[in-house]
Coordinates of C-alpha atoms and ligand atoms in Angstrom, one line a residue:
Chain A
X1 CA -49.3 -6.3 13.0
X2 CA -52.3 -5.6 10.8
X3 CA -51.1 -2.0 10.5
X4 CA -47.8 -3.3 9.2
X5 CA -49.5 -5.5 6.6
X6 CA -51.6 -2.5 5.5
X7 CA -48.5 -0.4 5.3
X8 CA -46.5 -2.9 3.3
X9 CA -46.5 -0.9 0.0
X10 CA -45.1 2.1 1.9
X11 CA -42.7 -0.2 3.7
X12 CA -41.2 -1.5 0.4
X13 CA -41.2 1.9 -1.1
X14 CA -39.2 3.2 1.9
X15 CA -36.9 0.2 1.7
X16 CA -36.2 1.1 -2.0
X17 CA -35.6 4.7 -1.1
X18 CA -33.1 3.8 1.6
X19 CA -31.3 1.5 -0.8
X20 CA -31.3 4.3 -3.4
X21 CA -30.0 7.0 -0.9
X22 CA -27.4 4.7 0.6
X23 CA -26.3 3.3 -2.7
X24 CA -25.8 6.7 -4.4
X25 CA -24.2 8.3 -1.4
X26 CA -21.8 5.3 -1.1
X27 CA -20.9 5.8 -4.7
X28 CA -20.5 9.6 -4.6
X29 CA -19.3 10.1 -1.1
X30 CA -17.0 7.0 -1.4
X31 CA -15.4 8.3 -4.6
X32 CA -15.1 11.8 -3.2
X33 CA -13.5 10.3 0.0
X34 CA -11.1 8.3 -2.1
X35 CA -10.0 11.4 -4.0
X36 CA -9.7 13.6 -0.8
X37 CA -8.0 10.7 1.1
X38 CA -5.5 10.2 -1.7
X39 CA -5.0 14.0 -1.7
X40 CA -4.2 13.9 2.0
X41 CA -1.9 10.9 1.7
X42 CA 0.0 12.1 -1.3
X43 CA 0.6 15.7 -0.1
X44 CA 1.6 15.0 3.4
X45 CA 5.3 15.8 4.3
X46 CA 7.6 13.2 2.9
X47 CA 5.1 11.7 0.5
X48 CA 5.5 11.5 -3.3
X49 CA 3.6 14.7 -4.0
X50 CA 4.3 16.5 -0.8
X51 CA 2.7 19.9 -0.8
X52 CA 2.3 21.7 2.5
X53 CA -0.4 24.3 1.6
X54 CA -2.6 21.7 -0.1
X55 CA -2.2 19.2 2.7
X56 CA -2.9 22.0 5.3
X57 CA -6.1 23.0 3.6
X58 CA -7.4 19.4 3.2
X59 CA -6.4 18.5 6.7
X60 CA -8.2 21.5 8.3
X61 CA -11.2 20.9 6.1
X62 CA -11.5 17.3 7.1
X63 CA -10.8 18.0 10.8
X64 CA -13.5 20.7 10.8
X65 CA -16.3 19.0 9.0
X66 CA -15.9 15.4 10.3
X67 CA -16.9 16.0 13.9
X68 CA -20.0 18.1 13.1
X69 CA -23.1 16.0 14.1
X70 CA -24.9 15.2 10.9
X71 CA -28.2 16.7 11.8
X72 CA -26.5 20.1 12.4
X73 CA -24.3 19.7 9.3
X74 CA -27.5 19.1 7.3
X75 CA -28.9 22.4 8.3
X76 CA -25.6 24.3 8.0
X77 CA -25.0 23.3 4.4
X78 CA -28.5 24.1 3.3
X79 CA -27.4 27.1 1.2
X80 CA -24.8 25.0 -0.6
X81 CA -27.3 22.2 -1.1
X82 CA -29.8 24.6 -2.7
X83 CA -27.2 26.0 -4.9
X84 CA -26.0 22.6 -6.2
X85 CA -29.2 20.5 -6.2
X86 CA -31.6 23.3 -6.8
X87 CA -33.6 22.5 -3.7
X88 CA -32.9 21.9 0.0
X89 CA -35.5 19.2 0.5
X90 CA -36.2 15.8 -0.8
X91 CA -34.2 12.7 -1.5
X92 CA -31.7 14.3 -3.9
X93 CA -30.9 17.1 -1.5
X94 CA -30.4 14.4 1.1
X95 CA -28.1 12.5 -1.1
X96 CA -26.0 15.5 -1.8
X97 CA -25.7 16.3 1.9
X98 CA -24.9 12.7 3.0
X99 CA -22.4 12.3 0.2
X100 CA -20.6 15.5 1.3
X101 CA -20.5 14.4 4.9
X102 CA -19.4 10.9 4.0
X103 CA -16.7 12.2 1.7
X104 CA -14.9 13.9 4.6
X105 CA -15.4 11.0 7.0
X106 CA -14.2 8.5 4.3
X107 CA -11.2 10.7 3.4
X108 CA -9.7 10.2 6.8
X109 CA -10.3 6.4 6.7
X110 CA -8.8 6.2 3.2
X111 CA -5.8 8.2 4.3
X112 CA -5.3 6.0 7.4
X113 CA -5.6 2.8 5.2
X114 CA -3.0 4.1 2.7
X115 CA -0.6 4.8 5.5
X116 CA -0.5 1.1 6.2
X117 CA 1.3 0.6 2.9
X118 CA 5.0 0.4 3.8
X119 CA 7.0 3.4 2.4
X120 CA 9.5 0.8 1.2
X121 CA 7.2 -0.6 -1.6
X122 CA 6.6 2.9 -2.8
X123 CA 10.3 3.5 -2.9
X124 CA 10.8 0.2 -4.8
X125 CA 8.3 1.4 -7.4
X126 CA 10.0 4.8 -7.7
X127 CA 13.3 3.0 -8.0
X128 CA 12.2 1.3 -11.2
X129 CA 10.9 4.6 -12.6
X130 CA 7.2 4.5 -11.8
X131 CA 5.5 7.9 -11.6
X132 CA 2.9 9.1 -9.1
X133 CA -0.2 8.0 -11.2
X134 CA 1.2 4.5 -11.8
X135 CA 2.1 4.3 -8.1
X136 CA -1.5 5.1 -7.1
X137 CA -3.0 2.5 -9.3
X138 CA -0.4 -0.3 -9.1
X139 CA 0.9 0.1 -5.6
X140 CA -1.2 2.2 -3.2
X141 CA -4.7 1.0 -4.0
X142 CA -3.9 -2.7 -4.6
X143 CA -1.7 -2.9 -1.5
X144 CA -4.3 -1.2 0.7
X145 CA -7.3 -2.9 -0.9
X146 CA -8.2 -5.2 2.1
X147 CA -8.3 -2.4 4.7
X148 CA -10.0 -0.1 2.1
X149 CA -12.8 -2.6 1.6
X150 CA -13.3 -2.8 5.4
X151 CA -13.2 1.0 5.5
X152 CA -16.0 1.2 3.0
X153 CA -18.0 -1.4 4.8
X154 CA -17.6 0.7 8.0
X155 CA -18.8 3.9 6.3
X156 CA -21.8 2.0 4.9
X157 CA -23.2 1.7 8.4
X158 CA -22.7 5.4 8.9
X159 CA -24.6 6.1 5.6
X160 CA -27.6 4.1 6.8
X161 CA -27.5 6.0 10.0
X162 CA -27.4 9.4 8.2
X163 CA -30.0 8.4 5.7
X164 CA -32.5 7.8 8.6
X165 CA -32.8 11.5 9.2
X166 CA -33.9 12.2 5.7
X167 CA -37.4 12.4 7.0
X168 CA -36.5 15.8 8.5
X169 CA -36.0 17.4 5.1
X170 CA -38.9 15.7 3.3
X171 CA -36.9 12.8 2.1
X172 CA -38.1 9.2 2.3
X173 CA -36.5 5.9 3.4
X174 CA -36.9 3.5 6.3
X175 CA -36.0 6.2 8.9
X176 CA -38.8 8.5 7.7
X177 CA -41.1 5.5 7.5
X178 CA -40.4 4.4 11.1
X179 CA -40.8 8.0 12.3
X180 CA -44.1 8.7 10.4
X181 CA -45.9 5.4 10.8
X182 CA -44.2 3.8 13.8
X183 CA -43.2 6.5 16.3
X184 CA -45.9 9.1 15.6
X185 CA -48.7 6.4 15.5
X186 CA -47.4 4.7 18.6
X187 CA -47.0 1.5 16.7
X188 CA -43.9 -0.3 17.9
X189 CA -44.4 -3.2 15.5
X190 CA -43.9 -0.9 12.5
X191 CA -40.9 0.8 14.1
X192 CA -39.3 -2.6 14.9
X193 CA -40.0 -3.9 11.3
X194 CA -37.9 -0.9 10.0
X195 CA -35.2 -1.6 12.7
X196 CA -35.1 -5.3 11.8
X197 CA -34.7 -4.6 8.1
X198 CA -31.9 -2.1 8.7
X199 CA -30.1 -4.6 10.9
X200 CA -30.4 -7.2 8.1
X201 CA -29.0 -4.7 5.6
X202 CA -26.0 -3.8 7.8
X203 CA -25.3 -7.5 8.6
X204 CA -25.4 -8.6 5.0
X205 CA -23.1 -5.7 3.9
X206 CA -20.7 -6.4 6.8
X207 CA -20.6 -10.0 5.9
X208 CA -19.9 -9.3 2.2
X209 CA -17.3 -6.7 3.1
X210 CA -15.5 -9.0 5.4
X211 CA -15.4 -11.7 2.8
X212 CA -14.2 -9.4 0.1
X213 CA -11.5 -8.0 2.4
X214 CA -10.4 -11.5 3.3
X215 CA -10.1 -12.3 -0.3
X216 CA -8.1 -9.2 -1.0
X217 CA -5.8 -10.1 1.9
X218 CA -5.8 -13.8 0.8
X219 CA -6.5 -15.0 4.4
Chain B
X1 CA 45.1 6.5 -23.4
X2 CA 42.2 8.1 -21.6
X3 CA 40.7 6.4 -18.6
X4 CA 37.2 5.0 -19.3
X5 CA 34.3 7.0 -17.9
X6 CA 33.3 5.6 -14.5
X7 CA 29.8 4.2 -14.4
X8 CA 29.0 6.3 -11.3
X9 CA 30.8 9.3 -10.1
X10 CA 29.9 11.6 -7.2
X11 CA 31.7 14.9 -7.1
X12 CA 31.6 16.9 -3.9
X13 CA 28.1 15.7 -3.1
X14 CA 26.3 16.8 0.0
X15 CA 22.9 16.2 1.4
X16 CA 21.5 18.4 4.2
X17 CA 18.1 17.6 5.7
X18 CA 16.4 20.6 7.2
X19 CA 15.9 20.3 11.0
X20 CA 12.7 18.4 11.8
X21 CA 12.2 20.2 15.0
X22 CA 12.3 24.0 15.0
X23 CA 15.5 25.3 16.5
X24 CA 17.4 22.1 16.1
X25 CA 20.4 22.1 13.8
X26 CA 20.1 20.8 10.2
X27 CA 21.3 17.2 9.6
X28 CA 24.2 16.9 7.2
X29 CA 23.7 13.3 6.2
X30 CA 26.3 13.4 3.3
X31 CA 29.2 15.8 3.7
X32 CA 31.1 16.6 0.6
X33 CA 31.5 13.1 -0.7
X34 CA 33.4 12.2 -3.9
X35 CA 33.6 8.7 -5.2
X36 CA 34.1 7.0 -8.5
X37 CA 32.9 3.5 -9.3
X38 CA 34.0 1.7 -12.5
X39 CA 31.8 -0.6 -14.6
X40 CA 32.2 -4.1 -13.3
X41 CA 33.1 -3.2 -9.7
X42 CA 31.5 -4.5 -6.7
X43 CA 31.9 -1.5 -4.5
X44 CA 31.2 -1.9 -0.8
X45 CA 30.2 1.0 1.4
X46 CA 30.4 0.2 5.1
X47 CA 29.6 2.3 8.2
X48 CA 27.7 2.3 11.4
X49 CA 24.0 3.0 11.5
X50 CA 23.4 6.6 10.8
X51 CA 26.7 7.1 8.9
X52 CA 24.7 8.1 5.8
X53 CA 25.0 5.0 3.7
X54 CA 21.3 4.7 2.7
X55 CA 21.2 8.4 1.9
X56 CA 24.3 8.1 -0.3
X57 CA 22.9 5.2 -2.3
X58 CA 19.6 6.9 -2.7
X59 CA 21.3 9.9 -4.2
X60 CA 22.7 7.7 -6.9
X61 CA 19.2 7.0 -8.4
X62 CA 18.0 10.3 -7.1
X63 CA 15.3 8.9 -4.9
X64 CA 16.7 11.7 -2.7
X65 CA 17.9 15.0 -4.0
X66 CA 21.4 16.1 -3.2
X67 CA 21.8 19.6 -1.9
X68 CA 25.2 20.1 -3.5
X69 CA 27.6 18.5 -6.0
X70 CA 27.3 16.5 -9.2
X71 CA 26.1 12.9 -9.6
X72 CA 27.3 11.4 -12.9
X73 CA 25.8 8.2 -14.3
X74 CA 27.8 7.1 -17.3
X75 CA 29.2 10.6 -17.5
X76 CA 25.8 12.4 -17.4
X77 CA 24.9 14.6 -14.4
X78 CA 21.5 13.5 -13.2
X79 CA 21.4 15.4 -9.9
X80 CA 19.2 18.2 -11.2
X81 CA 17.1 16.3 -13.8
X82 CA 13.4 16.8 -13.4
X83 CA 11.4 13.8 -12.0
X84 CA 10.0 12.8 -15.4
X85 CA 13.5 12.6 -17.0
X86 CA 14.8 10.5 -14.1
X87 CA 12.4 7.6 -14.9
X88 CA 14.4 6.2 -17.8
X89 CA 17.6 6.7 -15.8
X90 CA 16.1 4.7 -12.9
X91 CA 15.2 1.8 -15.3
X92 CA 18.9 1.4 -15.8
X93 CA 19.6 1.1 -12.1
X94 CA 18.2 -1.8 -10.1
X95 CA 17.8 -1.6 -6.4
X96 CA 17.3 -4.2 -3.6
X97 CA 16.3 -3.5 0.0
X98 CA 16.7 -4.8 3.5
X99 CA 13.0 -5.4 3.8
X100 CA 12.7 -6.7 0.2
X101 CA 9.8 -4.3 -0.5
X102 CA 7.8 -6.7 -2.7
X103 CA 4.3 -5.9 -3.7
X104 CA 2.1 -8.2 -1.6
X105 CA -0.9 -7.8 -3.9
X106 CA 1.1 -9.3 -6.8
X107 CA 2.4 -12.8 -7.4
X108 CA 6.1 -13.4 -7.7
X109 CA 6.0 -13.4 -11.5
X110 CA 4.0 -10.1 -11.5
X111 CA 6.5 -8.5 -9.1
X112 CA 9.3 -9.4 -11.4
X113 CA 7.3 -8.1 -14.4
X114 CA 6.7 -4.7 -12.6
X115 CA 9.7 -2.8 -14.0
X116 CA 9.0 -4.2 -17.4
X117 CA 5.5 -2.8 -17.3
X118 CA 6.9 0.5 -16.3
X119 CA 9.3 0.3 -19.2
X120 CA 6.3 -0.3 -21.5
X121 CA 7.5 -3.8 -22.7
X122 CA 5.1 -6.0 -24.6
X123 CA 3.3 -8.7 -22.7
X124 CA 5.0 -11.7 -24.5
X125 CA 8.3 -10.0 -24.1
X126 CA 7.6 -9.6 -20.3
X127 CA 6.6 -13.2 -19.9
X128 CA 9.9 -14.5 -21.5
X129 CA 12.0 -12.1 -19.4
X130 CA 10.2 -13.0 -16.1
X131 CA 10.7 -16.7 -16.8
X132 CA 14.4 -16.1 -17.5
X133 CA 14.9 -14.1 -14.3
X134 CA 13.0 -16.6 -12.1
X135 CA 15.2 -19.3 -13.6
X136 CA 18.3 -17.4 -12.8
X137 CA 17.4 -16.9 -9.1
X138 CA 16.1 -20.5 -8.9
X139 CA 12.5 -19.7 -8.2
X140 CA 10.8 -20.8 -11.4
X141 CA 8.5 -23.0 -9.3
X142 CA 7.3 -20.0 -7.2
X143 CA 6.1 -17.8 -10.1
X144 CA 2.4 -18.0 -9.0
X145 CA 3.1 -17.7 -5.2
X146 CA 2.6 -14.5 -3.3
X147 CA 5.4 -12.9 -1.3
X148 CA 3.9 -13.7 2.1
X149 CA 4.2 -17.4 1.2
X150 CA 8.0 -17.1 0.8
X151 CA 10.9 -17.3 3.2
X152 CA 13.2 -14.2 3.6
X153 CA 15.9 -15.6 1.3
X154 CA 13.3 -16.4 -1.4
X155 CA 11.9 -12.9 -1.0
X156 CA 15.3 -11.4 -1.6
X157 CA 15.8 -13.6 -4.6
X158 CA 12.6 -12.2 -6.0
X159 CA 13.8 -8.8 -5.2
X160 CA 17.0 -9.5 -7.2
X161 CA 15.0 -10.9 -10.1
X162 CA 12.8 -7.8 -10.1
X163 CA 15.8 -5.4 -9.8
X164 CA 17.5 -7.1 -12.8
X165 CA 14.5 -7.6 -15.0
X166 CA 15.0 -4.4 -17.0
X167 CA 18.7 -5.4 -17.5
X168 CA 20.3 -2.5 -15.6
X169 CA 24.0 -1.9 -15.7
X170 CA 24.0 -1.0 -12.0
X171 CA 22.5 -2.6 -8.9
X172 CA 22.2 -0.8 -5.6
X173 CA 21.9 -3.1 -2.6
X174 CA 21.0 -1.4 0.6
X175 CA 21.6 -3.8 3.5
X176 CA 20.2 -6.6 1.3
X177 CA 21.2 -9.4 3.7
X178 CA 20.8 -7.6 7.0
X179 CA 17.4 -9.2 7.6
X180 CA 18.6 -12.7 6.8
X181 CA 20.2 -15.5 8.8
X182 CA 23.8 -16.4 8.1
X183 CA 23.0 -19.4 5.9
X184 CA 20.6 -17.4 3.7
X185 CA 22.9 -14.4 3.7
X186 CA 25.6 -16.7 2.2
X187 CA 23.2 -17.8 -0.5
X188 CA 22.1 -14.3 -1.4
X189 CA 25.7 -13.1 -1.5
X190 CA 26.7 -16.0 -3.8
X191 CA 23.8 -15.0 -6.1
X192 CA 25.0 -11.4 -6.2
X193 CA 28.4 -12.6 -7.1
X194 CA 26.9 -14.4 -10.1
X195 CA 25.0 -11.3 -11.0
X196 CA 28.3 -9.5 -11.2
X197 CA 30.2 -12.2 -13.0
X198 CA 27.6 -13.5 -15.4
X199 CA 25.8 -10.3 -16.3
X200 CA 28.7 -7.9 -15.7
X201 CA 26.4 -5.8 -13.5
X202 CA 28.2 -3.2 -11.3
X203 CA 27.0 -3.5 -7.7
X204 CA 27.1 -0.9 -4.9
X205 CA 26.7 -2.8 -1.6
X206 CA 25.7 -0.9 1.4
X207 CA 26.2 -2.8 4.7
X208 CA 27.2 -2.5 8.3
X209 CA 28.5 -6.0 8.3
X210 CA 32.1 -6.5 7.3
X211 CA 31.7 -10.1 6.3
X212 CA 29.4 -9.0 3.4
X213 CA 32.2 -6.8 2.1
X214 CA 34.7 -9.6 2.7
X215 CA 32.7 -12.1 0.6
X216 CA 31.4 -9.8 -2.1
X217 CA 33.2 -6.5 -2.6
X218 CA 36.4 -5.7 -4.6
X219 CA 36.6 -2.2 -3.4
X220 CA 35.4 -0.6 -0.2
X221 CA 34.7 2.8 1.2
X222 CA 34.3 3.4 5.0
X223 CA 31.7 6.0 5.9
X224 CA 31.5 7.9 9.2
X225 CA 29.3 10.9 9.9
X226 CA 28.4 11.5 6.3
X227 CA 32.0 11.4 5.1
X228 CA 34.1 8.7 3.4
X229 CA 37.1 8.3 5.8
X230 CA 38.9 5.6 4.0
X231 CA 38.7 3.8 0.7
X232 CA 40.6 1.3 -1.5
X233 CA 40.9 -2.3 -2.5
X234 CA 39.2 -4.6 0.0
X235 CA 42.5 -6.4 0.6
X236 CA 44.4 -3.3 1.4
X237 CA 41.8 -1.9 3.8
X238 CA 41.3 -5.2 5.5
X239 CA 45.0 -6.0 5.9
X240 CA 46.1 -2.5 6.8
X241 CA 43.3 -0.2 7.8
X242 CA 44.5 3.4 8.3
X243 CA 41.6 4.9 10.3
X244 CA 40.5 3.8 13.8
X245 CA 36.9 3.4 12.6
X246 CA 38.0 1.2 9.7
X247 CA 40.2 -0.8 12.0
X248 CA 37.1 -1.4 14.3
X249 CA 35.1 -2.7 11.3
X250 CA 38.0 -4.9 10.2
X251 CA 38.4 -6.3 13.6
X252 CA 34.8 -7.6 13.5
X253 CA 35.8 -10.1 10.8
X254 CA 39.5 -10.3 10.8
X255 CA 40.9 -13.0 13.1
X256 CA 44.0 -12.0 15.0
X257 CA 43.4 -8.4 16.0
X258 CA 42.6 -8.2 19.7
X259 CA 39.5 -6.2 20.6
X260 CA 39.8 -3.4 23.2
X261 CA 38.7 -5.6 26.1
X262 CA 41.0 -8.4 25.0
X263 CA 43.8 -5.8 24.9
X264 CA 43.1 -4.9 28.5
X265 CA 43.5 -8.5 29.5
X266 CA 46.8 -8.8 27.6
X267 CA 48.0 -5.6 29.2
X268 CA 47.3 -6.9 32.6
X269 CA 48.9 -10.3 32.0
X270 CA 52.1 -9.1 30.4
X271 CA 54.6 -6.7 31.9
X272 CA 56.5 -6.0 28.7
X273 CA 55.6 -3.8 25.7
X274 CA 52.9 -5.1 23.4
X275 CA 53.0 -4.6 19.6
X276 CA 50.9 -5.8 16.7
X277 CA 52.6 -6.7 13.5
X278 CA 50.8 -7.0 10.2
X279 CA 51.8 -9.8 7.8
X280 CA 50.9 -9.8 4.1
X281 CA 52.3 -13.0 2.7
X282 CA 53.2 -11.4 -0.6
X283 CA 55.2 -8.5 0.8
X284 CA 56.4 -9.5 4.3
X285 CA 58.8 -12.2 5.2
X286 CA 58.0 -13.5 8.7
X287 CA 61.5 -15.1 9.1
X288 CA 63.1 -11.8 8.5
X289 CA 60.9 -10.0 11.0
X290 CA 61.6 -12.6 13.7
X291 CA 65.2 -12.5 12.9
X292 CA 65.4 -8.8 13.5
X293 CA 63.7 -9.2 16.9
X294 CA 65.8 -12.0 18.2
X295 CA 69.1 -10.6 17.0
X296 CA 69.5 -8.3 20.0
X297 CA 68.3 -10.9 22.5
X298 CA 64.8 -9.4 22.9
X299 CA 62.5 -11.9 24.5
X300 CA 59.2 -12.1 22.7
X301 CA 56.2 -14.1 23.1
X302 CA 53.2 -14.4 20.7
X303 CA 50.2 -13.5 22.7
X304 CA 47.5 -13.1 20.1
X305 CA 47.2 -13.7 16.4
X306 CA 45.5 -15.1 13.3
X307 CA 45.6 -15.5 9.6
X308 CA 42.9 -14.5 7.1
X309 CA 42.2 -14.7 3.5
X310 CA 40.6 -12.1 1.3
X311 CA 40.1 -12.8 -2.4
X312 CA 42.5 -15.7 -2.2
X313 CA 45.3 -13.6 -0.7
X314 CA 46.3 -14.4 2.9
X315 CA 47.3 -11.8 5.5
X316 CA 47.5 -11.9 9.3
X317 CA 48.3 -10.1 12.5
X318 CA 50.5 -11.2 15.4
X319 CA 50.5 -9.5 18.7
X320 CA 53.7 -9.9 20.7
X321 CA 54.8 -9.1 24.2
X322 CA 58.4 -7.9 24.2
X323 CA 60.7 -7.8 27.2
X324 CA 64.1 -6.2 27.2
X325 CA 65.5 -2.7 27.6
X326 CA 63.6 0.1 25.9
X327 CA 66.4 1.3 23.7
X328 CA 67.1 -2.1 22.3
X329 CA 63.5 -2.7 21.6
X330 CA 63.0 0.7 19.9
X331 CA 65.9 0.0 17.6
X332 CA 64.6 -3.4 16.7
X333 CA 61.1 -2.1 16.1
X334 CA 62.6 0.6 13.8
X335 CA 64.2 -2.1 11.7
X336 CA 60.9 -4.1 11.7
X337 CA 59.0 -1.0 10.6
X338 CA 61.0 -1.0 7.4
X339 CA 59.5 -4.5 6.8
X340 CA 55.9 -4.2 7.9
X341 CA 53.3 -2.2 9.8
X342 CA 53.9 -2.1 13.5
X343 CA 51.3 -0.8 15.9
X344 CA 52.4 -0.5 19.5
X345 CA 49.6 -0.9 22.0
X346 CA 49.9 1.4 25.0
Ligands
LIG401 N1 14.4 11.9 5.6 C1 15.3 12.3 6.5 N2 15.1 13.5 7.2 C2 15.9 13.9 8.1 N3 17.1 13.2 8.5 C3 17.3 12.1 7.8 C4 16.4 11.6 6.8 N4 17.0 10.4 6.3 C5 18.1 10.2 7.0 N5 18.3 11.2 7.9 C6 19.5 11.4 8.8 O1 20.7 11.2 8.0 C7 21.7 10.5 8.6 C8 22.1 9.3 7.8 O2 21.0 8.4 7.7 P1 21.1 7.1 6.8 O3 21.6 7.5 5.4 O4 19.8 6.4 6.9 O5 22.3 6.3 7.5 P2 22.6 4.7 7.4 O6 22.0 4.1 6.2 O7 24.1 4.7 7.3 O8 22.2 4.1 8.7 C9 21.1 10.1 10.0 O9 21.5 11.0 10.9 C10 19.6 10.2 9.8 O10 18.9 10.5 11.0
LIG402 MG1 20.6 2.5 6.1

C-alpha cells in the first residue's frame, strides 16, 4: 500500500497517458473506421455506389488485418510506423499502430451497423432525388446512430486493451505502469490499483455509451 | 387535333437482371413492355408476386435502369440520363411504399420536409408546405411525433404527405396498402382518391389486390411474367376479362363468377351443360337473353351468380345449367352470343 502511495505521481501520469492514447486512437481509428466502413457499405453489390474492385480490396484488407493478434500486428507494421511517425517507439508510435488496428476492426462494425438500415429508406431518399453524399449524412448515419454509438463503446474497450501493451514499445500508460511497478516488483497492490482504474474507465464509458445510444434510439 | 403527350410512356422497355448464381439463366423481370399513361389517370398495375410490378414502377423514376427501350416522362426520354440529371426528374415524381420507408431518426414534420430540403427550398417555405401537407393528410397534431409512435395507416399518410410535398405531377404507389388492415386500407385509398381529384396528381398503383384497383383505378394493366397481358378501362377488364390470368384476378373481387373448386361442385351436381353469361346493364338486355333460351323449350336453372358495380356501372355474371338436346342448345347459345359473352364450362 505504501508503495502505491509513493508511486502516486507515476500512477496519475500513467492514467493521463492512457487517456491520451485511448482518446486519440478513438478519434483517429474511429474516424478511419467510419470512412472504411462506409466504403465497404457503399461499394458492396447492390448498394448506392456499388463497385466490385473497391469493395473487394477493402474487404480483403479488413479480413486480413482484423484477426491478427495486436502484439504481432504491432511488430509487423513497425516499418510503416517508422515511416509515418518517424519512430517505432513511444506513445505516438503506439497511437499510430493502435489507430490503424482499430480502424480495420471498427470498419467492420460500422459496416454491420449500416446494414441494419432498411434498404427501403435509402430507396425513399433516392426517390426524392437525394444523392449519395446527402444519403450518407441524412439517412445512413442518423438512422444507424444508436448501433453506431454502441459499436464505438465496444471498440473503446478494445482500445484500452491494446493500449496496455504500449509498455513493450517504450510507451506509457496504465499497462506499462502495472507491468513495471506491479508485476516486476511483485507488488499486487500496485497491479490491482491499475486494474481497478481500468475497470472504472470501461464501466463509465459503457454507461455513457448505453445512455447515448438509448437517447439516439429514443427508448 | 394532336393527342396530348402522355405523362408517362414506356416504349418496348425490358429489364434483365444478370443471373445471381453462376450458370443460372438471367432473369427477365420486364419483357418488352409498352404502356402509356395520361395525365390525370389512376393507372392500376396488377399481377401476382414476381410478375415484375415493382421493377416496372422503379423503372419509371429510374431507381432501376432499364436494359432496353425508352422511358418518356412528359415526352422526355429519361432512361439514359446520368444519375445527377435524374435528381430533378425524381423531385417531380412522388413515391410511396408498402413498408412506408419513413426515416425513424426524424419527426413526422421533418420526414415531410425531406424532399423540400433536397429541392433546396427555404426554411420558411418548407415549414408552410409541411403544415399544408400534414393538414391535408389529417396529421397536423402528429408533426412532432416519431414514426415508431404511429399506426400503420398514419405512417402511410405521412408517406403520402412526404411524397406530395414537392408537388409532383406523378405519384408511384408500390403496394401502398398491402401492409394495412382492410379498414385502414380503405382510408388510405380514399386519401389517394382525393390526391388525384384535388391535386390532379396522376397515380400509378401497383398491387396484387384487385379490390385496390376496383376502388381506385380508372385503367388497369394485368402483368404476368414481366409482360402486360391485358389492359384497358377498369370496367371493361372487370366485366369481361380476356385472359385466364385476368379472369382469376377478377374472380377474387367480382361476385358471381364461380371459382375452380366451386365449378367442380356445380359439375358434380348438375348433369346438363354449364354456361356463364356476362351481363352489362348498359349493353345487355336480360329479358332478351332469357327469351332466346326459353324459346326452344330448353330447361335452364340459375346455379351461380352475382351483380357488381364498378365506378357506378353495374355488371354481373350468371351461371346456368342447361338441359335439352345438344343441337337445340348450341343454336340457342349462338343466338345468345350475339347479345353477350358466353363462356361454356367443360
Ligand atoms: N435486384 C434484383 N436482382 C435480380 N432479380 C430481381 C431483382 N429484383 C427483382 N428481381 C426479379 O425480377 C422479377 C420481378 O420482381 P418484382 O418486380 O419485385 O415483382 P413484383 O413486384 O411483381 O412482385 C422476380 O423474378 C424477381 O426475382
Ligand atoms: Mg413488388
